Coordinates of C-alpha atoms and ligand atoms in Angstrom, one line a residue:
M17 CA 0.2 -0.3 0.2
N18 CA 1.3 3.5 -0.9
K19 CA 1.3 5.8 2.5
I20 CA -0.6 8.3 2.8
R21 CA 1.5 11.4 2.6
V22 CA 1.3 14.1 5.3
G23 CA 2.5 17.7 5.8
I24 CA 2.8 19.1 9.2
L25 CA 2.2 23.0 9.5
G26 CA 4.3 24.1 12.8
A27 CA 6.7 21.1 12.4
T28 CA 9.3 22.9 14.2
G29 CA 7.4 23.7 17.3
M30 CA 6.3 21.7 20.5
V31 CA 3.7 19.6 19.3
G32 CA 5.0 19.8 15.6
Q33 CA 8.1 17.6 16.8
Q34 CA 6.1 15.4 19.1
Y35 CA 4.1 14.9 15.3
V36 CA 7.1 14.2 13.4
S37 CA 8.7 11.7 15.8
L38 CA 5.6 9.7 16.7
L39 CA 4.6 9.3 13.0
E40 CA 8.3 7.5 12.5
G41 CA 7.1 4.0 10.7
H42 CA 3.8 4.5 10.9
P43 CA 1.8 2.0 8.5
W44 CA -0.5 4.8 7.1
F45 CA 0.8 7.8 7.5
E46 CA 4.5 9.3 5.9
V47 CA 5.2 13.0 6.9
T48 CA 6.6 14.6 3.0
H49 CA 6.3 18.2 3.9
V50 CA 7.2 19.8 6.9
V51 CA 6.4 23.9 7.5
A52 CA 7.2 26.5 9.3
S53 CA 7.4 30.3 9.4
P54 CA 9.5 32.1 7.2
S55 CA 12.5 32.6 8.7
S56 CA 12.8 28.3 9.1
A57 CA 11.9 28.6 6.2
G58 CA 14.4 26.9 3.1
K59 CA 16.3 25.5 6.2
S60 CA 16.3 21.0 6.4
Y61 CA 14.2 19.8 8.9
A62 CA 17.2 19.0 11.1
E63 CA 19.0 22.2 11.0
A64 CA 15.7 24.7 11.4
V65 CA 15.2 22.3 14.9
K66 CA 18.7 22.6 16.4
G67 CA 19.5 23.0 19.8
R68 CA 15.7 23.2 20.2
W69 CA 15.0 18.9 19.3
H70 CA 12.9 17.8 22.7
M71 CA 12.0 14.7 21.9
K72 CA 13.4 11.6 23.4
K73 CA 13.7 9.8 20.0
D74 CA 16.4 11.2 17.1
I75 CA 14.9 13.0 14.5
P76 CA 13.8 10.4 12.4
A77 CA 16.1 9.9 9.4
G78 CA 13.4 10.5 6.7
V79 CA 12.2 13.9 8.3
A80 CA 16.3 15.2 9.2
G81 CA 17.3 16.4 5.5
L82 CA 13.5 17.5 4.4
V83 CA 13.2 21.1 3.4
V84 CA 11.4 23.0 5.3
Q85 CA 8.9 25.0 3.4
S86 CA 7.4 28.5 4.8
V87 CA 3.9 28.5 5.7
E88 CA 2.6 31.2 2.4
N89 CA 4.3 28.9 0.0
L90 CA 0.7 26.8 -0.1
D91 CA 2.1 25.8 -4.2
A92 CA 4.7 23.9 -2.1
V93 CA 2.2 21.5 -0.6
K94 CA -0.1 20.9 -2.3
D95 CA 0.6 17.1 -3.1
C96 CA -0.2 16.2 0.4
D97 CA -2.8 14.5 0.9
F98 CA -3.9 15.9 4.0
V99 CA -2.0 18.3 6.9
F100 CA -1.7 18.6 10.6
S101 CA -1.3 21.8 11.7
A102 CA 0.4 22.8 15.4
L103 CA 0.5 26.4 14.5
D104 CA -0.1 29.0 17.4
S105 CA -3.3 30.1 17.2
D106 CA -3.0 33.3 15.2
I107 CA -1.1 32.3 12.3
A108 CA -3.7 29.2 12.2
K109 CA -6.4 31.8 11.6
I110 CA -5.0 32.8 8.8
W111 CA -3.5 29.9 7.3
E112 CA -6.0 26.8 8.0
E113 CA -9.0 27.8 5.5
K114 CA -6.7 29.1 2.8
Y115 CA -5.0 25.4 2.9
A116 CA -9.0 24.0 3.0
E117 CA -9.2 25.7 0.3
A118 CA -6.7 24.6 -2.0
G119 CA -8.4 20.8 -1.8
I120 CA -5.8 20.1 1.4
P121 CA -7.4 18.9 4.6
V122 CA -6.7 20.1 7.6
V123 CA -6.2 18.5 10.8
S124 CA -5.9 21.1 13.5
N125 CA -4.4 21.7 17.0
A126 CA -4.9 25.2 17.7
S127 CA -7.9 27.0 18.7
T128 CA -9.2 29.1 16.2
H129 CA -11.9 26.6 14.9
R130 CA -12.8 25.2 18.3
H131 CA -16.2 27.1 17.8
T132 CA -16.4 27.4 14.3
K133 CA -20.6 26.6 13.7
D134 CA -19.6 23.7 11.2
V135 CA -15.9 22.4 12.1
P136 CA -16.3 19.1 14.2
M137 CA -14.3 19.2 17.6
I138 CA -13.2 15.3 18.1
M139 CA -12.2 13.2 20.8
P140 CA -12.3 9.6 18.4
E141 CA -14.0 7.7 21.4
V142 CA -16.4 10.2 22.7
N143 CA -18.4 12.3 19.2
P144 CA -16.8 10.9 16.1
H145 CA -19.9 10.7 14.3
H146 CA -19.4 15.0 14.9
L147 CA -17.8 13.8 11.8
D148 CA -21.0 13.5 9.5
I149 CA -20.5 17.5 9.4
I150 CA -17.4 17.6 7.1
K151 CA -20.3 17.2 3.6
E152 CA -21.9 20.4 5.2
Q153 CA -18.8 22.1 5.9
Q154 CA -16.9 21.3 2.4
K155 CA -20.6 22.3 0.4
A156 CA -21.6 25.7 2.4
R157 CA -18.4 26.7 1.5
G158 CA -18.0 25.3 -2.0
W159 CA -14.4 23.0 -0.9
S160 CA -14.1 19.6 -2.8
R161 CA -11.8 17.9 -1.1
G162 CA -10.7 20.2 1.8
F163 CA -12.3 20.6 5.4
I164 CA -11.0 21.5 8.7
V165 CA -11.3 19.0 12.0
V166 CA -10.1 20.0 15.3
K167 CA -8.6 18.7 18.4
P168 CA -10.1 20.1 21.9
N169 CA -7.8 21.3 24.2
C170 CA -5.3 19.5 25.9
S171 CA -6.4 20.2 29.4
I172 CA -9.8 18.3 28.9
Q173 CA -8.5 15.2 27.7
S174 CA -8.0 14.0 31.5
Y175 CA -12.0 14.1 32.3
V176 CA -13.9 14.6 29.9
A177 CA -14.2 10.6 28.3
P178 CA -14.7 9.9 31.8
L179 CA -17.3 11.8 32.2
A180 CA -18.9 11.0 28.5
A181 CA -18.8 7.7 29.9
L182 CA -21.7 8.6 32.6
H183 CA -23.5 11.9 30.7
K184 CA -26.1 8.9 28.8
D185 CA -26.8 7.3 31.7
F186 CA -26.8 9.6 34.6
K187 CA -27.4 13.3 32.8
L188 CA -24.5 15.9 34.6
K189 CA -25.3 18.5 36.2
S190 CA -22.3 20.1 37.8
V191 CA -18.4 19.8 37.8
I192 CA -15.9 21.3 39.4
V193 CA -12.3 20.5 38.0
T194 CA -8.8 21.9 39.2
T195 CA -6.1 21.3 36.5
M196 CA -2.3 20.9 37.2
Q197 CA -0.7 21.3 33.4
A198 CA 2.7 20.9 32.3
I199 CA 5.1 22.7 31.2
S200 CA 5.2 21.5 27.8
G201 CA 1.5 22.5 27.4
A202 CA 3.2 26.3 26.5
G203 CA 5.3 25.2 24.1
F204 CA 8.6 26.0 23.4
P205 CA 10.5 28.1 25.5
G206 CA 7.3 28.4 27.2
V207 CA 7.0 29.9 31.0
A208 CA 10.7 30.8 32.1
S209 CA 12.8 28.3 34.3
Y210 CA 12.4 31.4 36.9
D211 CA 8.5 31.7 37.1
I212 CA 8.0 27.8 37.1
L213 CA 10.8 26.3 39.3
D214 CA 9.9 25.8 43.2
N215 CA 6.6 27.3 42.4
V216 CA 2.7 27.0 41.2
V217 CA 1.2 29.5 38.8
P218 CA -2.7 29.8 39.1
F219 CA -3.7 31.4 35.5
I220 CA -3.4 29.9 31.9
G221 CA -4.6 32.5 29.4
G222 CA -7.4 31.3 28.0
E223 CA -7.8 27.5 29.3
E224 CA -10.5 28.3 32.2
T225 CA -12.7 29.1 29.5
K226 CA -11.8 26.5 27.0
S227 CA -12.1 24.0 29.5
E228 CA -15.7 24.9 30.8
I229 CA -17.0 25.5 27.1
E230 CA -15.4 23.1 25.0
P231 CA -16.9 19.6 26.5
R232 CA -20.1 21.1 25.8
K233 CA -19.6 21.1 22.0
I234 CA -18.1 17.5 22.2
L235 CA -21.2 16.2 24.0
G236 CA -23.4 18.4 21.8
S237 CA -25.4 17.3 18.8
I238 CA -26.3 18.3 15.0
K239 CA -29.0 20.8 13.7
D240 CA -29.4 22.2 10.7
G241 CA -25.7 22.4 9.6
A242 CA -24.4 23.8 12.8
F243 CA -23.6 22.4 16.5
V244 CA -25.9 22.9 18.7
Y245 CA -24.0 23.2 22.5
D246 CA -25.3 21.0 25.3
E247 CA -26.2 23.1 28.0
S248 CA -27.9 21.0 30.4
F249 CA -24.7 20.8 32.3
T250 CA -22.0 23.4 33.9
I251 CA -18.3 22.9 34.5
S252 CA -16.2 25.7 36.9
A253 CA -12.4 25.2 35.8
H254 CA -9.4 26.5 37.6
C255 CA -6.0 25.7 35.2
N256 CA -2.3 25.5 37.0
R257 CA 0.6 25.8 35.5
V258 CA 2.9 23.2 37.8
P259 CA 6.7 22.5 37.5
T260 CA 6.4 18.7 35.4
I261 CA 8.1 18.5 32.0
D262 CA 4.2 16.3 30.5
G263 CA 0.8 15.5 31.7
H264 CA -1.9 17.0 32.4
L265 CA -3.7 16.2 36.0
A266 CA -6.5 17.0 37.0
T267 CA -9.0 16.7 40.1
V268 CA -12.9 16.4 39.4
S269 CA -16.0 16.4 41.7
F270 CA -19.5 15.9 39.8
T271 CA -23.3 16.3 40.4
C272 CA -25.7 14.1 37.8
E273 CA -29.2 14.1 37.9
T274 CA -29.8 10.8 39.2
K275 CA -26.6 10.0 41.2
P276 CA -24.8 7.0 39.9
S277 CA -23.1 4.5 42.2
R278 CA -19.3 3.5 42.1
E279 CA -20.0 0.0 41.2
D280 CA -22.4 1.9 38.4
I281 CA -19.3 4.4 37.5
L282 CA -16.7 1.7 37.5
V283 CA -18.7 -0.4 34.9
R284 CA -19.0 2.4 32.8
W285 CA -15.2 3.5 33.1
K286 CA -14.3 -0.4 32.6
N287 CA -17.3 -0.7 29.7
F288 CA -16.0 2.9 27.8
R289 CA -16.2 1.1 24.6
G290 CA -13.8 3.6 22.6
V291 CA -13.2 3.7 19.2
P292 CA -14.6 0.6 17.5
Q293 CA -12.3 -2.4 18.0
E294 CA -12.9 -3.7 14.7
L295 CA -11.3 -0.1 12.7
N296 CA -7.9 -1.3 13.9
L297 CA -6.9 2.6 14.1
P298 CA -2.7 2.1 15.2
F299 CA -2.9 4.9 17.8
A300 CA -6.2 3.6 19.2
P301 CA -5.8 2.4 23.2
K302 CA -6.5 -0.8 23.9
Q303 CA -8.5 0.3 26.5
A304 CA -9.4 4.0 26.3
I305 CA -9.8 4.4 30.4
I306 CA -7.8 2.8 33.1
Y307 CA -8.8 2.8 36.4
R308 CA -6.1 2.5 38.9
E309 CA -6.9 0.8 42.2
E310 CA -4.1 2.3 44.4
E311 CA -4.5 5.1 46.6
N312 CA -1.9 7.1 45.5
R313 CA -2.7 6.9 41.4
P314 CA -2.6 8.1 39.0
Q315 CA 0.7 9.8 39.4
V316 CA 2.0 12.2 36.4
R317 CA 5.2 10.3 36.7
L318 CA 4.5 7.1 36.5
D319 CA 1.0 6.7 34.6
R320 CA 1.4 9.2 32.1
D321 CA 2.9 7.1 29.1
T322 CA 0.1 4.4 29.9
D323 CA -0.3 2.7 26.4
K324 CA 1.4 4.7 24.2
G325 CA 0.9 8.1 26.3
M326 CA -3.0 7.4 24.5
A327 CA -5.2 6.3 27.5
V328 CA -6.6 8.3 30.1
T329 CA -5.7 7.0 33.9
V330 CA -7.8 7.6 36.9
G331 CA -8.2 6.7 39.9
R332 CA -9.1 7.9 43.7
L333 CA -13.3 7.4 43.1
R334 CA -14.7 8.7 46.1
E335 CA -18.2 9.7 47.5
D336 CA -17.6 13.9 47.7
P337 CA -19.5 15.5 50.9
V338 CA -20.2 19.0 48.4
M339 CA -21.2 17.1 44.9
Q340 CA -21.3 13.1 44.3
W341 CA -18.5 11.7 43.4
K342 CA -14.6 12.9 43.3
F343 CA -11.9 11.5 40.8
V344 CA -8.8 11.8 39.8
G345 CA -7.7 12.5 35.9
L346 CA -4.5 12.3 34.0
S347 CA -3.1 12.0 30.5
H348 CA -0.5 12.8 28.7
N349 CA -0.9 16.3 26.9
T350 CA 1.5 16.4 24.0
I351 CA 0.7 12.8 22.9
R352 CA -2.8 12.1 23.6
G353 CA -3.6 16.1 24.3
A354 CA -1.8 17.1 20.9
A355 CA 0.0 14.8 18.7
G356 CA -1.5 11.5 19.4
G357 CA -4.3 12.8 19.6
G358 CA -4.7 14.6 16.2
I359 CA -2.9 11.5 14.5
L360 CA -6.1 9.4 15.9
I361 CA -8.6 11.5 14.6
A362 CA -6.8 11.4 11.0
E363 CA -7.0 7.3 11.5
L364 CA -10.5 7.7 12.0
L365 CA -10.5 10.2 8.9
R366 CA -9.2 7.5 7.0
A367 CA -11.4 4.7 8.3
N368 CA -14.5 6.6 7.1
G369 CA -13.0 7.6 3.9
Y370 CA -12.4 11.5 4.0
I371 CA -8.6 11.0 3.5
G372 CA -6.4 8.8 1.9
Ligands
NAP22 P1 5.5 25.9 19.6 O1 6.2 25.3 20.5 O2 5.8 27.3 19.9 O3 5.7 26.1 18.2 C1 4.8 26.8 17.4 C2 4.9 26.6 15.5 O4 4.3 27.6 14.8 C3 6.4 26.7 15.3 O5 6.7 25.6 14.3 C4 6.8 27.9 14.4 O6 7.6 28.0 13.3 C5 5.1 28.3 14.0 N1 4.8 29.4 13.7 C6 5.1 30.6 14.4 N2 5.2 32.1 14.2 C7 4.7 31.1 12.3 C8 4.1 31.9 11.2 N3 4.4 33.2 11.7 N4 4.1 31.6 10.5 C9 4.2 30.2 10.0 N5 4.8 29.3 10.9 C10 4.4 30.3 12.3 O7 3.7 26.1 19.7 P2 3.0 24.6 20.0 O8 3.2 24.2 22.0 O9 3.5 23.4 19.4 O10 1.5 24.7 20.0 C11 1.4 24.6 18.7 C12 -0.2 24.6 18.5 O11 -0.3 23.5 19.3 C13 -0.6 26.0 19.3 O12 -1.5 26.4 18.6 C14 -1.1 25.2 20.8 O13 -2.3 26.2 21.3 C15 -1.7 24.2 20.4 N6 -1.4 22.6 21.4 C16 -0.5 23.0 22.4 C17 -0.4 22.3 22.9 C18 0.6 21.8 23.9 O14 0.7 20.6 24.7 N7 1.9 22.2 23.7 C19 -1.0 20.9 23.2 C20 -2.7 21.6 22.5 C21 -2.4 22.1 21.7 P3 9.3 28.5 14.0 O15 10.1 27.8 14.3 O16 10.0 28.4 12.4 O17 9.0 29.7 14.7

């Protein structure tokens, strides 16, 4: 089988590097184009990331020698089958629609189009049916092959699937979540070491609003070519930057319309269907939600890499004296919450015939 040709917009950044690294040896996708700012353009990829390559593995040999293209040079990328976008949001705003209009599907990590009315925001295990809106998106804009699909914010990954697993049967009412987010979530160089070492910063620009609103779109529905948000529950979020490298941890308290029992919750997490096994998506975790029985898990360092960094680990389920229940959730922010999550969306698109 000929591999599907993939471009990465923002290939030199923290998320872009994670895409380059994770896609090495992918059975369906091959990185053929790397794109970044005009200041990186014209250099080999290895040169462009010299001194700022942050992945544990070396730069894959097949990508090290690729010449970085400027995002403005759309013609150089036209023969890609699709692109991942890991551009800063203000840059994504200028370019993602131009790429889609030129016939190149875009799977984006940027927040730019998360609330565009006909752009699906996908968590493959939770709302794969939202891909149905792509045809309407293309029709409304006169695009024949291109489209835009986005991945939600990294901070919500550790609790949306566990809550979605309960919403259908028990109807969520209120959620209070406090996140402890790793420094890689701020890109490179990110937060200055002087600001974050020996410290917790109780502010991440825009993150609390994203955490409170994005789950409503993900759990929402499609009507007349636009998303209708699920307004039946409310989330209150506190987002903190903490001095860990990777892995966003969240402590979550919640109340449902019908109070589930402990057994109800654990059974639904255990049986949470995830992406259908028969699709054989290479990046799908074997089990999407893993419950740890130990009283002191999940822990960032011990659990963030579970199942290639794609599983959500939960633990410490206990009754809450104010709300009904509380638990701790953890996910890897640059894998599940960024590049790995984007790759899983692309695999789902390919399995459904949208790309390839
Ligand atoms: P980053 O490390 O700062 O990388 C930014 C990328 O954008 C670089 O490749 C950079 O290229 C490129 N860029 C900057 N200015 C540009 C311009 N004028 N034209 C074209 N390209 C330009 O950021 P990141 O952490 O990888 O985040 C990338 C996106 O993913 C952001 O939208 C972020 O919100 C989102 N995200 C990040 C995470 C995370 O955990 N880090 C998780 C989920 C989503 P040069 O190297 O040439 O400057």
